[in-house]
mmCIF file with all atom_site columns, C-alpha atoms in Angstrom:
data_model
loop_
_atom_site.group_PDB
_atom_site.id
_atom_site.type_symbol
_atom_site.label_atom_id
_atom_site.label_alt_id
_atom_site.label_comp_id
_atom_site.label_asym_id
_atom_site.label_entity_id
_atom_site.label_seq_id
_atom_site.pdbx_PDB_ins_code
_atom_site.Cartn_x
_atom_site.Cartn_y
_atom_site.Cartn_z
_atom_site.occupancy
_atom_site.B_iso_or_equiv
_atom_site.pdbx_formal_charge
_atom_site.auth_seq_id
_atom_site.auth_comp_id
_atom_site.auth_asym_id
_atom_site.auth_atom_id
_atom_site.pdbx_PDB_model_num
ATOM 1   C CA . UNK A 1 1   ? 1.966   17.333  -3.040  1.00 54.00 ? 1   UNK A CA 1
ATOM 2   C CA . UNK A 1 2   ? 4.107   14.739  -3.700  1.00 71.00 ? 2   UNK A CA 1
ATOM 3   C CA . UNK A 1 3   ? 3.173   11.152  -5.526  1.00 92.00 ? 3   UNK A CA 1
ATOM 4   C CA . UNK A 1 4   ? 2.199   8.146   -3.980  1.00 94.00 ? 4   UNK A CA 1
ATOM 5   C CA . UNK A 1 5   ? 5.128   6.584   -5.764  1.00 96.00 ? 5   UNK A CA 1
ATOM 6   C CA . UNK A 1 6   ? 7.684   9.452   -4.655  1.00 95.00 ? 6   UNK A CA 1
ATOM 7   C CA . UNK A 1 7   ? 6.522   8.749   -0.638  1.00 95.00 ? 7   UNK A CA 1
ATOM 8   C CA . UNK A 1 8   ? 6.771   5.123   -1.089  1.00 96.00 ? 8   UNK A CA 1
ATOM 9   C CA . UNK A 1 9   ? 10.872  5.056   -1.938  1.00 96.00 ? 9   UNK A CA 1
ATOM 10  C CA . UNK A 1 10  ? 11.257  7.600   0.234   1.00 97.00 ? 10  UNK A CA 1
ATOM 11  C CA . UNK A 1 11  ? 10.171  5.122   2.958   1.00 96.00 ? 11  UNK A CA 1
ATOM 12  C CA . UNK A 1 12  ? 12.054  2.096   1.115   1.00 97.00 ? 12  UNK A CA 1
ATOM 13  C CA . UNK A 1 13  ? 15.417  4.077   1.530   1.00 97.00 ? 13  UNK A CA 1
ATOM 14  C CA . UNK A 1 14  ? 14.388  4.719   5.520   1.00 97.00 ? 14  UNK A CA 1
ATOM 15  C CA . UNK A 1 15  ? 13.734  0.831   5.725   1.00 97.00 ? 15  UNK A CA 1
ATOM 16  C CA . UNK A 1 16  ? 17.186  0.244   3.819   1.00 96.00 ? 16  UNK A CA 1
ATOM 17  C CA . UNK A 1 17  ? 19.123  2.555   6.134   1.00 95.00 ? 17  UNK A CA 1
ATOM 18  C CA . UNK A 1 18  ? 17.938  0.664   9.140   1.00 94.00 ? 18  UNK A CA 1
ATOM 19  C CA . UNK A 1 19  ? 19.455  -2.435  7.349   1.00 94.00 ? 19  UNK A CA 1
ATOM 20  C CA . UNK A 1 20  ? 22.909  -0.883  6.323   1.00 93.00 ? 20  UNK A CA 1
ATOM 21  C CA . UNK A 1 21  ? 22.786  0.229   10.296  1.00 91.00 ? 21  UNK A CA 1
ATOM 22  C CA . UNK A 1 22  ? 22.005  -3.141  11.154  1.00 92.00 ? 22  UNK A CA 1
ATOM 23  C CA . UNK A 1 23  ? 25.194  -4.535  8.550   1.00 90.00 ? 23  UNK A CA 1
ATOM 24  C CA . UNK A 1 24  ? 27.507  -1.879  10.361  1.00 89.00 ? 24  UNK A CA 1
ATOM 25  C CA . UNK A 1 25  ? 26.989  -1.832  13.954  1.00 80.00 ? 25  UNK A CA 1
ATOM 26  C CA . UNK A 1 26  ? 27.693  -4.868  14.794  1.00 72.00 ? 26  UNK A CA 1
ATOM 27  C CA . UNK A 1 27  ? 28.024  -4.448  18.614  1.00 72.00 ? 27  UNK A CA 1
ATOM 28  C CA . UNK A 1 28  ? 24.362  -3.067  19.239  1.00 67.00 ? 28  UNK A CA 1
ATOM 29  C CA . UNK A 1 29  ? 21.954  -5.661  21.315  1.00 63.00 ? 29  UNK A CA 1
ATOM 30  C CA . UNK A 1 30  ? 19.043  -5.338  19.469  1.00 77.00 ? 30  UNK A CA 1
ATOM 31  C CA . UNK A 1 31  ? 20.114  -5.454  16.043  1.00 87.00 ? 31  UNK A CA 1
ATOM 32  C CA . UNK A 1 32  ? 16.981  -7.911  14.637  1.00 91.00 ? 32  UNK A CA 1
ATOM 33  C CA . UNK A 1 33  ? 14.886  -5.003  15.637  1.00 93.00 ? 33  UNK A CA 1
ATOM 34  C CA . UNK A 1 34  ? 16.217  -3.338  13.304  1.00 93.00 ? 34  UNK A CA 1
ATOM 35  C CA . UNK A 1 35  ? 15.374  -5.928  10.852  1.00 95.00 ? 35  UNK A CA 1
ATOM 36  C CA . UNK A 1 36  ? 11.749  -5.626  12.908  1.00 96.00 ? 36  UNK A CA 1
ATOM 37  C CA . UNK A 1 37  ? 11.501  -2.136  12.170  1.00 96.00 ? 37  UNK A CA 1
ATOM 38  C CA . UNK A 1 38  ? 12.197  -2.226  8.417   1.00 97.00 ? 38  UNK A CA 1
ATOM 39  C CA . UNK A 1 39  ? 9.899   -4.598  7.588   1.00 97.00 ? 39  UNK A CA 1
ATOM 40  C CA . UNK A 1 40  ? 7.171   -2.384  9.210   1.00 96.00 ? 40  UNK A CA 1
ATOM 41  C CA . UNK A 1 41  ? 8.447   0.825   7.783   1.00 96.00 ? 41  UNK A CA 1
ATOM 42  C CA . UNK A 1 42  ? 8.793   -1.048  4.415   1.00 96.00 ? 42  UNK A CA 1
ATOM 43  C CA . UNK A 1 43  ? 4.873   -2.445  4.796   1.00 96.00 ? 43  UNK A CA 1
ATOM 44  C CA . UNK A 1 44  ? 3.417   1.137   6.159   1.00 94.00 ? 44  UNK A CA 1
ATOM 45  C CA . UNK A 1 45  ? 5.093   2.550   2.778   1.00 95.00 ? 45  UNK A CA 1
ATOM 46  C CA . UNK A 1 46  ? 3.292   0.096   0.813   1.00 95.00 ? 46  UNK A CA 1
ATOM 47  C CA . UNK A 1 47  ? 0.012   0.565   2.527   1.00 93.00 ? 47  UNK A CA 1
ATOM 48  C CA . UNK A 1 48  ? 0.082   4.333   2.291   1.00 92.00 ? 48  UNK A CA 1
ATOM 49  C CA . UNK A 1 49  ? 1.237   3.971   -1.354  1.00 95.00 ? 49  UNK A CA 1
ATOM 50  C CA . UNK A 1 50  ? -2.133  2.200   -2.365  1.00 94.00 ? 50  UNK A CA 1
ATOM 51  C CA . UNK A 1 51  ? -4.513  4.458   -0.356  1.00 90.00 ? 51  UNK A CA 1
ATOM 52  C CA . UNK A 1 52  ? -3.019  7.523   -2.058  1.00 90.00 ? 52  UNK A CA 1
ATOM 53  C CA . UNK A 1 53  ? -2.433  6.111   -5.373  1.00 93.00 ? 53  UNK A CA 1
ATOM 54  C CA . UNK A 1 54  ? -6.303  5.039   -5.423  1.00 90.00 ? 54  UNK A CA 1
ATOM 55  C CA . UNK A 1 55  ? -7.363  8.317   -4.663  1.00 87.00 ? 55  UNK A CA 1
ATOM 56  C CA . UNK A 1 56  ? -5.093  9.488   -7.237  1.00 88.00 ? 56  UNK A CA 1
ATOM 57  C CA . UNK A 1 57  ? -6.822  7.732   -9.878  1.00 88.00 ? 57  UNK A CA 1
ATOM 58  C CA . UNK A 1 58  ? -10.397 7.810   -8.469  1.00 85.00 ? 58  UNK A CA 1
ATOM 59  C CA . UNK A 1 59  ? -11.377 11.190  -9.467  1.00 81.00 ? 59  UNK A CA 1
ATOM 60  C CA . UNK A 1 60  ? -10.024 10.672  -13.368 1.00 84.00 ? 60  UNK A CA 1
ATOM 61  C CA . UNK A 1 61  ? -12.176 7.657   -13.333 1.00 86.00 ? 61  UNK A CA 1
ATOM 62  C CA . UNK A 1 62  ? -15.219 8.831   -11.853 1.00 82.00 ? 62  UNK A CA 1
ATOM 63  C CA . UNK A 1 63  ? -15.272 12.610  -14.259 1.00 83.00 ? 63  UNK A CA 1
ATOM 64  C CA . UNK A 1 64  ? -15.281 10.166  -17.857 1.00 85.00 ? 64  UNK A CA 1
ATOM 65  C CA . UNK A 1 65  ? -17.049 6.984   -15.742 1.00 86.00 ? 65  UNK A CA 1
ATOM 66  C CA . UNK A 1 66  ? -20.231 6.123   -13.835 1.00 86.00 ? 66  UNK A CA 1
ATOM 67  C CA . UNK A 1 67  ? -18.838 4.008   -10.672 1.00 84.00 ? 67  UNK A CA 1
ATOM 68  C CA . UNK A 1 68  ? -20.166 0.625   -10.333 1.00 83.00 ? 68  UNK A CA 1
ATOM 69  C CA . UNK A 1 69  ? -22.185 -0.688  -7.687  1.00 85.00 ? 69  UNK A CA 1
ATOM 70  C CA . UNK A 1 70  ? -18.754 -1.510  -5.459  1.00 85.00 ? 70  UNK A CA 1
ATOM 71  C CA . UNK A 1 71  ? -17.350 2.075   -6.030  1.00 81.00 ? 71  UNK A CA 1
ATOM 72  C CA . UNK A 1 72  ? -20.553 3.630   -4.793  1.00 81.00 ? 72  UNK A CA 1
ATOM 73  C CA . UNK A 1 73  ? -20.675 1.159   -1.524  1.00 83.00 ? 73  UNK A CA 1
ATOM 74  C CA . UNK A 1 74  ? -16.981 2.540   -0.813  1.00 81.00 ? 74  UNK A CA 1
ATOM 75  C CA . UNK A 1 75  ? -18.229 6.086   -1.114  1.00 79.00 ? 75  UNK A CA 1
ATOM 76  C CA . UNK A 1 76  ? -21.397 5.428   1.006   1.00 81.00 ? 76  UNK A CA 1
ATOM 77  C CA . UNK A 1 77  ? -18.762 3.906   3.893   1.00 80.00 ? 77  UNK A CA 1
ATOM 78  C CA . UNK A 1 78  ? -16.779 6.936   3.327   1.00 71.00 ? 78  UNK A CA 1
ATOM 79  C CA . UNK A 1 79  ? -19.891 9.141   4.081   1.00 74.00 ? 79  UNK A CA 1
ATOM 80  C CA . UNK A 1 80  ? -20.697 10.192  0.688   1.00 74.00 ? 80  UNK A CA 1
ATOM 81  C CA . UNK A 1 81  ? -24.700 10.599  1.922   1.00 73.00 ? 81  UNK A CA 1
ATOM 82  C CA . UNK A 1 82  ? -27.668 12.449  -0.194  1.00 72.00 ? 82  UNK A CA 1
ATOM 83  C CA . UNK A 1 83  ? -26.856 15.405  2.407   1.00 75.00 ? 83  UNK A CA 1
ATOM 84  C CA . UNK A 1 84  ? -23.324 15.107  1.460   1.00 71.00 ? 84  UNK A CA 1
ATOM 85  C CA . UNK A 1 85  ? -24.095 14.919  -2.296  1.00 70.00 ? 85  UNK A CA 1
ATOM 86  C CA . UNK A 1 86  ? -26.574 18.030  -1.768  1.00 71.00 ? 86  UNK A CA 1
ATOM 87  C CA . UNK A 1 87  ? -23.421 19.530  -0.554  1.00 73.00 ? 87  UNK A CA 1
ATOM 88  C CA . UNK A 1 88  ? -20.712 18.545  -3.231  1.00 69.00 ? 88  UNK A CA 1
ATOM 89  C CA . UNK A 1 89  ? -23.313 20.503  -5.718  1.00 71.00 ? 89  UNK A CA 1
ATOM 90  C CA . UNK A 1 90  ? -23.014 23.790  -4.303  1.00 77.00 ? 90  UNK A CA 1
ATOM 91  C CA . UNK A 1 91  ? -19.065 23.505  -3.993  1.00 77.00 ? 91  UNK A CA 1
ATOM 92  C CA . UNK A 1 92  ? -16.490 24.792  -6.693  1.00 80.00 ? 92  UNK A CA 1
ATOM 93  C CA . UNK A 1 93  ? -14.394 21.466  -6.078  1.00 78.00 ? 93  UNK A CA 1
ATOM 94  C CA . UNK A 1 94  ? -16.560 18.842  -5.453  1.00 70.00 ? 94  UNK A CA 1
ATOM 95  C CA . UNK A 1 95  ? -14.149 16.396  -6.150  1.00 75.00 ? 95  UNK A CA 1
ATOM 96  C CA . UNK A 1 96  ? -11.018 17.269  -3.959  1.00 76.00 ? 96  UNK A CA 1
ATOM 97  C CA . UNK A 1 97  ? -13.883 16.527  -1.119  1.00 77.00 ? 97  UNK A CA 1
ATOM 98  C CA . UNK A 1 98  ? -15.010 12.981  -2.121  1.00 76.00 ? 98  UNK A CA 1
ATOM 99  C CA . UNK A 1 99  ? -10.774 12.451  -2.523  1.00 75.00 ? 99  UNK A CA 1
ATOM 100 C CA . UNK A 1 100 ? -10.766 13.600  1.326   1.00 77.00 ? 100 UNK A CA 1
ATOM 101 C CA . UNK A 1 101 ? -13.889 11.771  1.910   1.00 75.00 ? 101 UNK A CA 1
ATOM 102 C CA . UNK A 1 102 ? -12.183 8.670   0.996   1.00 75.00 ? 102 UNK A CA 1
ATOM 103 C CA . UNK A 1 103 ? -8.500  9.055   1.736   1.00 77.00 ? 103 UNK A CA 1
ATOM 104 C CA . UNK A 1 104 ? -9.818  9.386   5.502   1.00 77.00 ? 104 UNK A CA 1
ATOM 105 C CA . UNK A 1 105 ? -11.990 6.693   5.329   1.00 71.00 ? 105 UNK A CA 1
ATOM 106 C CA . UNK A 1 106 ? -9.014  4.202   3.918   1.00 73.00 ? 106 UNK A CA 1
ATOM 107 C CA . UNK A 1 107 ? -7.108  5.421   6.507   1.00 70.00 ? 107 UNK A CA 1
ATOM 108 C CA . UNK A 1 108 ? -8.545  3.163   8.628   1.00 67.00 ? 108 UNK A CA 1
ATOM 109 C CA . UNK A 1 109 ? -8.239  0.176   6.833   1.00 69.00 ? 109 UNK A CA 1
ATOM 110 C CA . UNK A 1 110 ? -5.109  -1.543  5.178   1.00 74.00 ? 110 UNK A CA 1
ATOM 111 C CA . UNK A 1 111 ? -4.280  -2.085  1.791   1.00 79.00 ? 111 UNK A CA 1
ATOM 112 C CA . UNK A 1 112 ? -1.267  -4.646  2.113   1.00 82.00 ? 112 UNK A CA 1
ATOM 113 C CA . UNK A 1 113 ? -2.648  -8.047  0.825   1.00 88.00 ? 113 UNK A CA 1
ATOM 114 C CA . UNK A 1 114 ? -3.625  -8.543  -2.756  1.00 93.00 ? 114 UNK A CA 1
ATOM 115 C CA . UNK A 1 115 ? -6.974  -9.103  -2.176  1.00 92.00 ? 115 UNK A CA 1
ATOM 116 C CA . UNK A 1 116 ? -7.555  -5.804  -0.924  1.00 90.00 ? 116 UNK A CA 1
ATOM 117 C CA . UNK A 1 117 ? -5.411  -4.072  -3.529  1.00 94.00 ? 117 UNK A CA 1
ATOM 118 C CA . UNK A 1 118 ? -7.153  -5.894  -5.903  1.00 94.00 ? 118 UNK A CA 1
ATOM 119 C CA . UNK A 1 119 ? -10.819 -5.207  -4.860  1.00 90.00 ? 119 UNK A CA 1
ATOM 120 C CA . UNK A 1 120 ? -9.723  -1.597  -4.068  1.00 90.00 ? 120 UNK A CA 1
ATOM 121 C CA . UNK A 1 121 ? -8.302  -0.977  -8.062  1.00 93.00 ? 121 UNK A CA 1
ATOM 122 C CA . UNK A 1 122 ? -11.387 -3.573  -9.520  1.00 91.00 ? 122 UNK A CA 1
ATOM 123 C CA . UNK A 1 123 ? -13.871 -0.473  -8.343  1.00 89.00 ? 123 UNK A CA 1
ATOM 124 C CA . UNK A 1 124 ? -11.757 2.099   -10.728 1.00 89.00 ? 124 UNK A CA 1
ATOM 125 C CA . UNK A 1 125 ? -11.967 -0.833  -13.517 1.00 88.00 ? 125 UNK A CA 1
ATOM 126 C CA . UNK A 1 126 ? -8.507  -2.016  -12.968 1.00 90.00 ? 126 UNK A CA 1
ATOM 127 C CA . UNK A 1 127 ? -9.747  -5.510  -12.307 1.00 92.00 ? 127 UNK A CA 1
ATOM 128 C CA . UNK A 1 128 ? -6.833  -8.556  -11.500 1.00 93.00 ? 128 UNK A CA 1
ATOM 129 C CA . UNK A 1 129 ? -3.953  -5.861  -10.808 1.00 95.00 ? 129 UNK A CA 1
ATOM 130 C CA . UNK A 1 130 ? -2.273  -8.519  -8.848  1.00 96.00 ? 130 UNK A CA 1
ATOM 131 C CA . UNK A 1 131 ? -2.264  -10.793 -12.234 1.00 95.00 ? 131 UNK A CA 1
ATOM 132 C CA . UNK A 1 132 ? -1.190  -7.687  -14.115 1.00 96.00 ? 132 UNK A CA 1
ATOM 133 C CA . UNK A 1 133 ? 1.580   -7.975  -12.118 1.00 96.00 ? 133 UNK A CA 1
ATOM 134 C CA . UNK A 1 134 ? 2.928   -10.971 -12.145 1.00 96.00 ? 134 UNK A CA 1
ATOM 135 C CA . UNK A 1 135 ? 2.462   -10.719 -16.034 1.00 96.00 ? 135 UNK A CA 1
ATOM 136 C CA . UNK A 1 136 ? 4.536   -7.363  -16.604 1.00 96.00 ? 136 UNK A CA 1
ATOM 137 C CA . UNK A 1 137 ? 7.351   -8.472  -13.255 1.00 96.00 ? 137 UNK A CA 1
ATOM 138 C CA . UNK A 1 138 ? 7.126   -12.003 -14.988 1.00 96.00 ? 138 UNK A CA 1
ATOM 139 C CA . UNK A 1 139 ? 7.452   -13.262 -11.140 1.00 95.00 ? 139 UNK A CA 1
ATOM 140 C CA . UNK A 1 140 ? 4.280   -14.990 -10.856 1.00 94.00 ? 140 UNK A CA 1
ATOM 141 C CA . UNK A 1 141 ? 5.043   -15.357 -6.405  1.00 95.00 ? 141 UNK A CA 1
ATOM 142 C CA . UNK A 1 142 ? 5.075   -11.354 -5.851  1.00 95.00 ? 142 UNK A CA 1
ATOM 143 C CA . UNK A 1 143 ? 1.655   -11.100 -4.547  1.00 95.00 ? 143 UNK A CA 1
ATOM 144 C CA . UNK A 1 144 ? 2.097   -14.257 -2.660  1.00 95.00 ? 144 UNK A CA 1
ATOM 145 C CA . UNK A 1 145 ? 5.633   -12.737 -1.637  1.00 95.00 ? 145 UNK A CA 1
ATOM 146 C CA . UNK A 1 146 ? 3.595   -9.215  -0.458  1.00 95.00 ? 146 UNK A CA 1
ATOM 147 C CA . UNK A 1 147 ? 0.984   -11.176 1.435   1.00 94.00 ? 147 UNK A CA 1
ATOM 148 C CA . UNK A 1 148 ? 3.868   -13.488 3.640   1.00 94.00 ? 148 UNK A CA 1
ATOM 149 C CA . UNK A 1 149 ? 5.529   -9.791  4.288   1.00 94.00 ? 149 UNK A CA 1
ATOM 150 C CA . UNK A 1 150 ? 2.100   -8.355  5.207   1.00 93.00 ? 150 UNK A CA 1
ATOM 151 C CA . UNK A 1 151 ? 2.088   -11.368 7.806   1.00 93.00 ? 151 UNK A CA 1
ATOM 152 C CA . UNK A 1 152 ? 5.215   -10.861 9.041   1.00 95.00 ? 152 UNK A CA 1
ATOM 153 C CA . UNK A 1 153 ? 4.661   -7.384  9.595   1.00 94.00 ? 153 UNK A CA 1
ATOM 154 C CA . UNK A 1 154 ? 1.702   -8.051  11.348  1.00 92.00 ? 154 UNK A CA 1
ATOM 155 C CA . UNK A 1 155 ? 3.152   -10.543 13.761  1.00 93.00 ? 155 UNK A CA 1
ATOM 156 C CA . UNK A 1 156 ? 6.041   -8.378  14.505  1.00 95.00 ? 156 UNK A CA 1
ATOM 157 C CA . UNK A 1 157 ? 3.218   -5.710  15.326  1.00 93.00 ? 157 UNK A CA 1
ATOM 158 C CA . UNK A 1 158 ? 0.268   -7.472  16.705  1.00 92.00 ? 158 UNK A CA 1
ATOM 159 C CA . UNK A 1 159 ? 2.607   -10.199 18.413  1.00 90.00 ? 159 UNK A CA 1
ATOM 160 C CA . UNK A 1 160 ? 6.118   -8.298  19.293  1.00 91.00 ? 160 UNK A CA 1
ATOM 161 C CA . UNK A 1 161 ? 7.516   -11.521 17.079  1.00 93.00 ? 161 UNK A CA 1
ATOM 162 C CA . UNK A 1 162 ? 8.087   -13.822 19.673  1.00 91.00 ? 162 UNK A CA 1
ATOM 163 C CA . UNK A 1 163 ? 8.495   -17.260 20.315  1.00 89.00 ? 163 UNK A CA 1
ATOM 164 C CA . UNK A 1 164 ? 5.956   -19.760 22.659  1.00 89.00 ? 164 UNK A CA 1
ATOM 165 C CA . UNK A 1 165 ? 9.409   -18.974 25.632  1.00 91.00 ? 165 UNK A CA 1
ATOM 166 C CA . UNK A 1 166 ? 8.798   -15.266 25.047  1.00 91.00 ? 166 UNK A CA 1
ATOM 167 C CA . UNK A 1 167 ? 11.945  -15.139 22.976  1.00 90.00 ? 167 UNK A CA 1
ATOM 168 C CA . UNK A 1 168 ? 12.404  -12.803 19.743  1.00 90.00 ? 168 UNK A CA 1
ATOM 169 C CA . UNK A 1 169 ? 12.097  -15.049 17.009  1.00 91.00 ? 169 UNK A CA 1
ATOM 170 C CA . UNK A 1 170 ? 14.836  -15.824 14.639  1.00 90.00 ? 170 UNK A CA 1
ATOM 171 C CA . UNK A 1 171 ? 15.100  -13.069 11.808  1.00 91.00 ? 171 UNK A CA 1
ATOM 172 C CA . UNK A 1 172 ? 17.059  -13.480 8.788   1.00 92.00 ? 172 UNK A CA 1
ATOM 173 C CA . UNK A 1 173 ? 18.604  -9.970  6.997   1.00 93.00 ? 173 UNK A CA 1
ATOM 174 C CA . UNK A 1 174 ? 19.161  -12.063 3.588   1.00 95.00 ? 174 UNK A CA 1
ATOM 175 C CA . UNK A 1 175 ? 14.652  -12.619 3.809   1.00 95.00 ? 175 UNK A CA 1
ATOM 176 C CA . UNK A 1 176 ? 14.279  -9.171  5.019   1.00 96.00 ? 176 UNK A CA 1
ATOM 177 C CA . UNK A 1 177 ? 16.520  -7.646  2.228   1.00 96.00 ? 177 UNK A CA 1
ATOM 178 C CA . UNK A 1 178 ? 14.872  -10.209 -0.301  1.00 96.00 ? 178 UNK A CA 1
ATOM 179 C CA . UNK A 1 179 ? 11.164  -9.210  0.471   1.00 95.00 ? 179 UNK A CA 1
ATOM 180 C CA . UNK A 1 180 ? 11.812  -5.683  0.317   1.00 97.00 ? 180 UNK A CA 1
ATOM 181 C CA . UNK A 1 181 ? 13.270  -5.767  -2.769  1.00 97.00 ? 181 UNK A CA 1
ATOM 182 C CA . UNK A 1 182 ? 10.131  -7.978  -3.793  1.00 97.00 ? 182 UNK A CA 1
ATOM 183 C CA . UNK A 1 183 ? 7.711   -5.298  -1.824  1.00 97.00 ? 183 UNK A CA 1
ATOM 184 C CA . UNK A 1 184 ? 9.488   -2.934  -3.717  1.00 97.00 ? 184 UNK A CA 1
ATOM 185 C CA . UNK A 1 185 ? 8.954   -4.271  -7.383  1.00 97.00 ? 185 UNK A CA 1
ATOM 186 C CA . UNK A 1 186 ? 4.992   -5.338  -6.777  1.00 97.00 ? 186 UNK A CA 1
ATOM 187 C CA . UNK A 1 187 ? 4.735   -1.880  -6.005  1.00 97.00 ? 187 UNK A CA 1
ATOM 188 C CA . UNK A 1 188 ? 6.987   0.032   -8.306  1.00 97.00 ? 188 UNK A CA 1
ATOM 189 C CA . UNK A 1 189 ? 5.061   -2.377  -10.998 1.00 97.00 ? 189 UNK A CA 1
ATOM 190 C CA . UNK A 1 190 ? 1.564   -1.501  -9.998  1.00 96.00 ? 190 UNK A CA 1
ATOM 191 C CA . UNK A 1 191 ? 2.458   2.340   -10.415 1.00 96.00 ? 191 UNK A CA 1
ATOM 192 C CA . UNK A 1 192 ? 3.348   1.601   -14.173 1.00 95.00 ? 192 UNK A CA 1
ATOM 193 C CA . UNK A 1 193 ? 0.305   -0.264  -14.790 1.00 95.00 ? 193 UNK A CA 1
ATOM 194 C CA . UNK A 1 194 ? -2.233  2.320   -12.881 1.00 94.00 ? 194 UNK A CA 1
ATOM 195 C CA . UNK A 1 195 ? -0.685  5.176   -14.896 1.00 91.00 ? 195 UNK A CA 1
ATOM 196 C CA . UNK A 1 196 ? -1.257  3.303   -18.211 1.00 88.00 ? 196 UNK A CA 1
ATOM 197 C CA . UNK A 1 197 ? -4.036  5.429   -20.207 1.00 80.00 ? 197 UNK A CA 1
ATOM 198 C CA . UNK A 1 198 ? -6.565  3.341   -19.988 1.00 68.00 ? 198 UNK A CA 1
ATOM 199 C CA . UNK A 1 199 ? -10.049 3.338   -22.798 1.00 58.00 ? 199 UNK A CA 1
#
């Protein structure tokens, strides 16, 4: 199985080849959505990078910790019942279920803004990760810069990124390039903090 951190550049350098495409193919006639489609790719790699890298680190923290009220409210959503706990008992790996439990259950929700990255980590006693992160980058705008890509991914998504004509908006490969690098250190950042040993 490979690491959160491993899938996430793996989908950085797909985003980045859809920009070099875009910088080399200059006669295509829809080369912004190529810009489009990086930022999205860029944004899905971040999302699935903090679903996967909280799993990672939930079942350390919960065999040496007793999970706080917020942790237990996630696993309840998940469908960690009593029946389900009766279950876990009788199993030989009890905790590679409550991983699955979860990892499905996140998979419905999305983990690009700060605030949910940072309510997600505060249950595994990683409280202010965002903060951490702007402390370690010493860029105190990367969470602001991941939530303004997280909006821009979701208008090109939700919205097609159009204008009030029905026109493509104006899309600038300097920003895109800019905010992927930026997506690209909050992330690679967060992975060196997480896998700090921790008391």
């Amino acid at each position: 199985m490979n690491k959160p951190i491993t899938n996430f550049k793996k989908t950085i350098v797909r985003a980045e080849a859809l920009i070099t495409l875009y910088e080399s193919e200059p006669d295509l006639t829809e080369l912004d959505d190529l810009l489009r489609s990086a930022v999205v790719l860029g944004m899905a790699g971040c999302d699935s990078y903090f679903t996967h890298k909280f799993c990672d680190a939930l079942v350390p923290f919960l065999k040496h910790h007793d999970p706080s009220k917020e942790l237990l409210n996630m696993l309840e959503k998940a469908g960690l019942n009593t029946k389900m706990a009766l279950e876990l008992s009788m199993m030989e790996r009890p905790f590679r279920r409550i991983r699955t439990l979860l990892e499905r259950s996140l998979s419905h929700l999305t983990t690009q803004r700060t605030s949910a990255i940072d309510t997600l980590f505060g249950a595994v006693e990683l409280k202010g990760l965002t903060g951490r992160v702007h402390s370690r980058a010493r860029r105190t705008n990367l969470g602001k810069r991941l939530n303004t890509m997280a909006d821009f991914r979701n208008e090109i998504v939700h919205a097609a990124h159009l204008n009030s004509h029905s026109k493509p908006k104006t899309i600038s490969l300097d920003d895109v390039k800019s905010r992927l690098r930026d997506v690209a250190l909050f992330v690679e950042t967060c992975d060196r903090i997480i896998d700090e040993p921790r008391v």
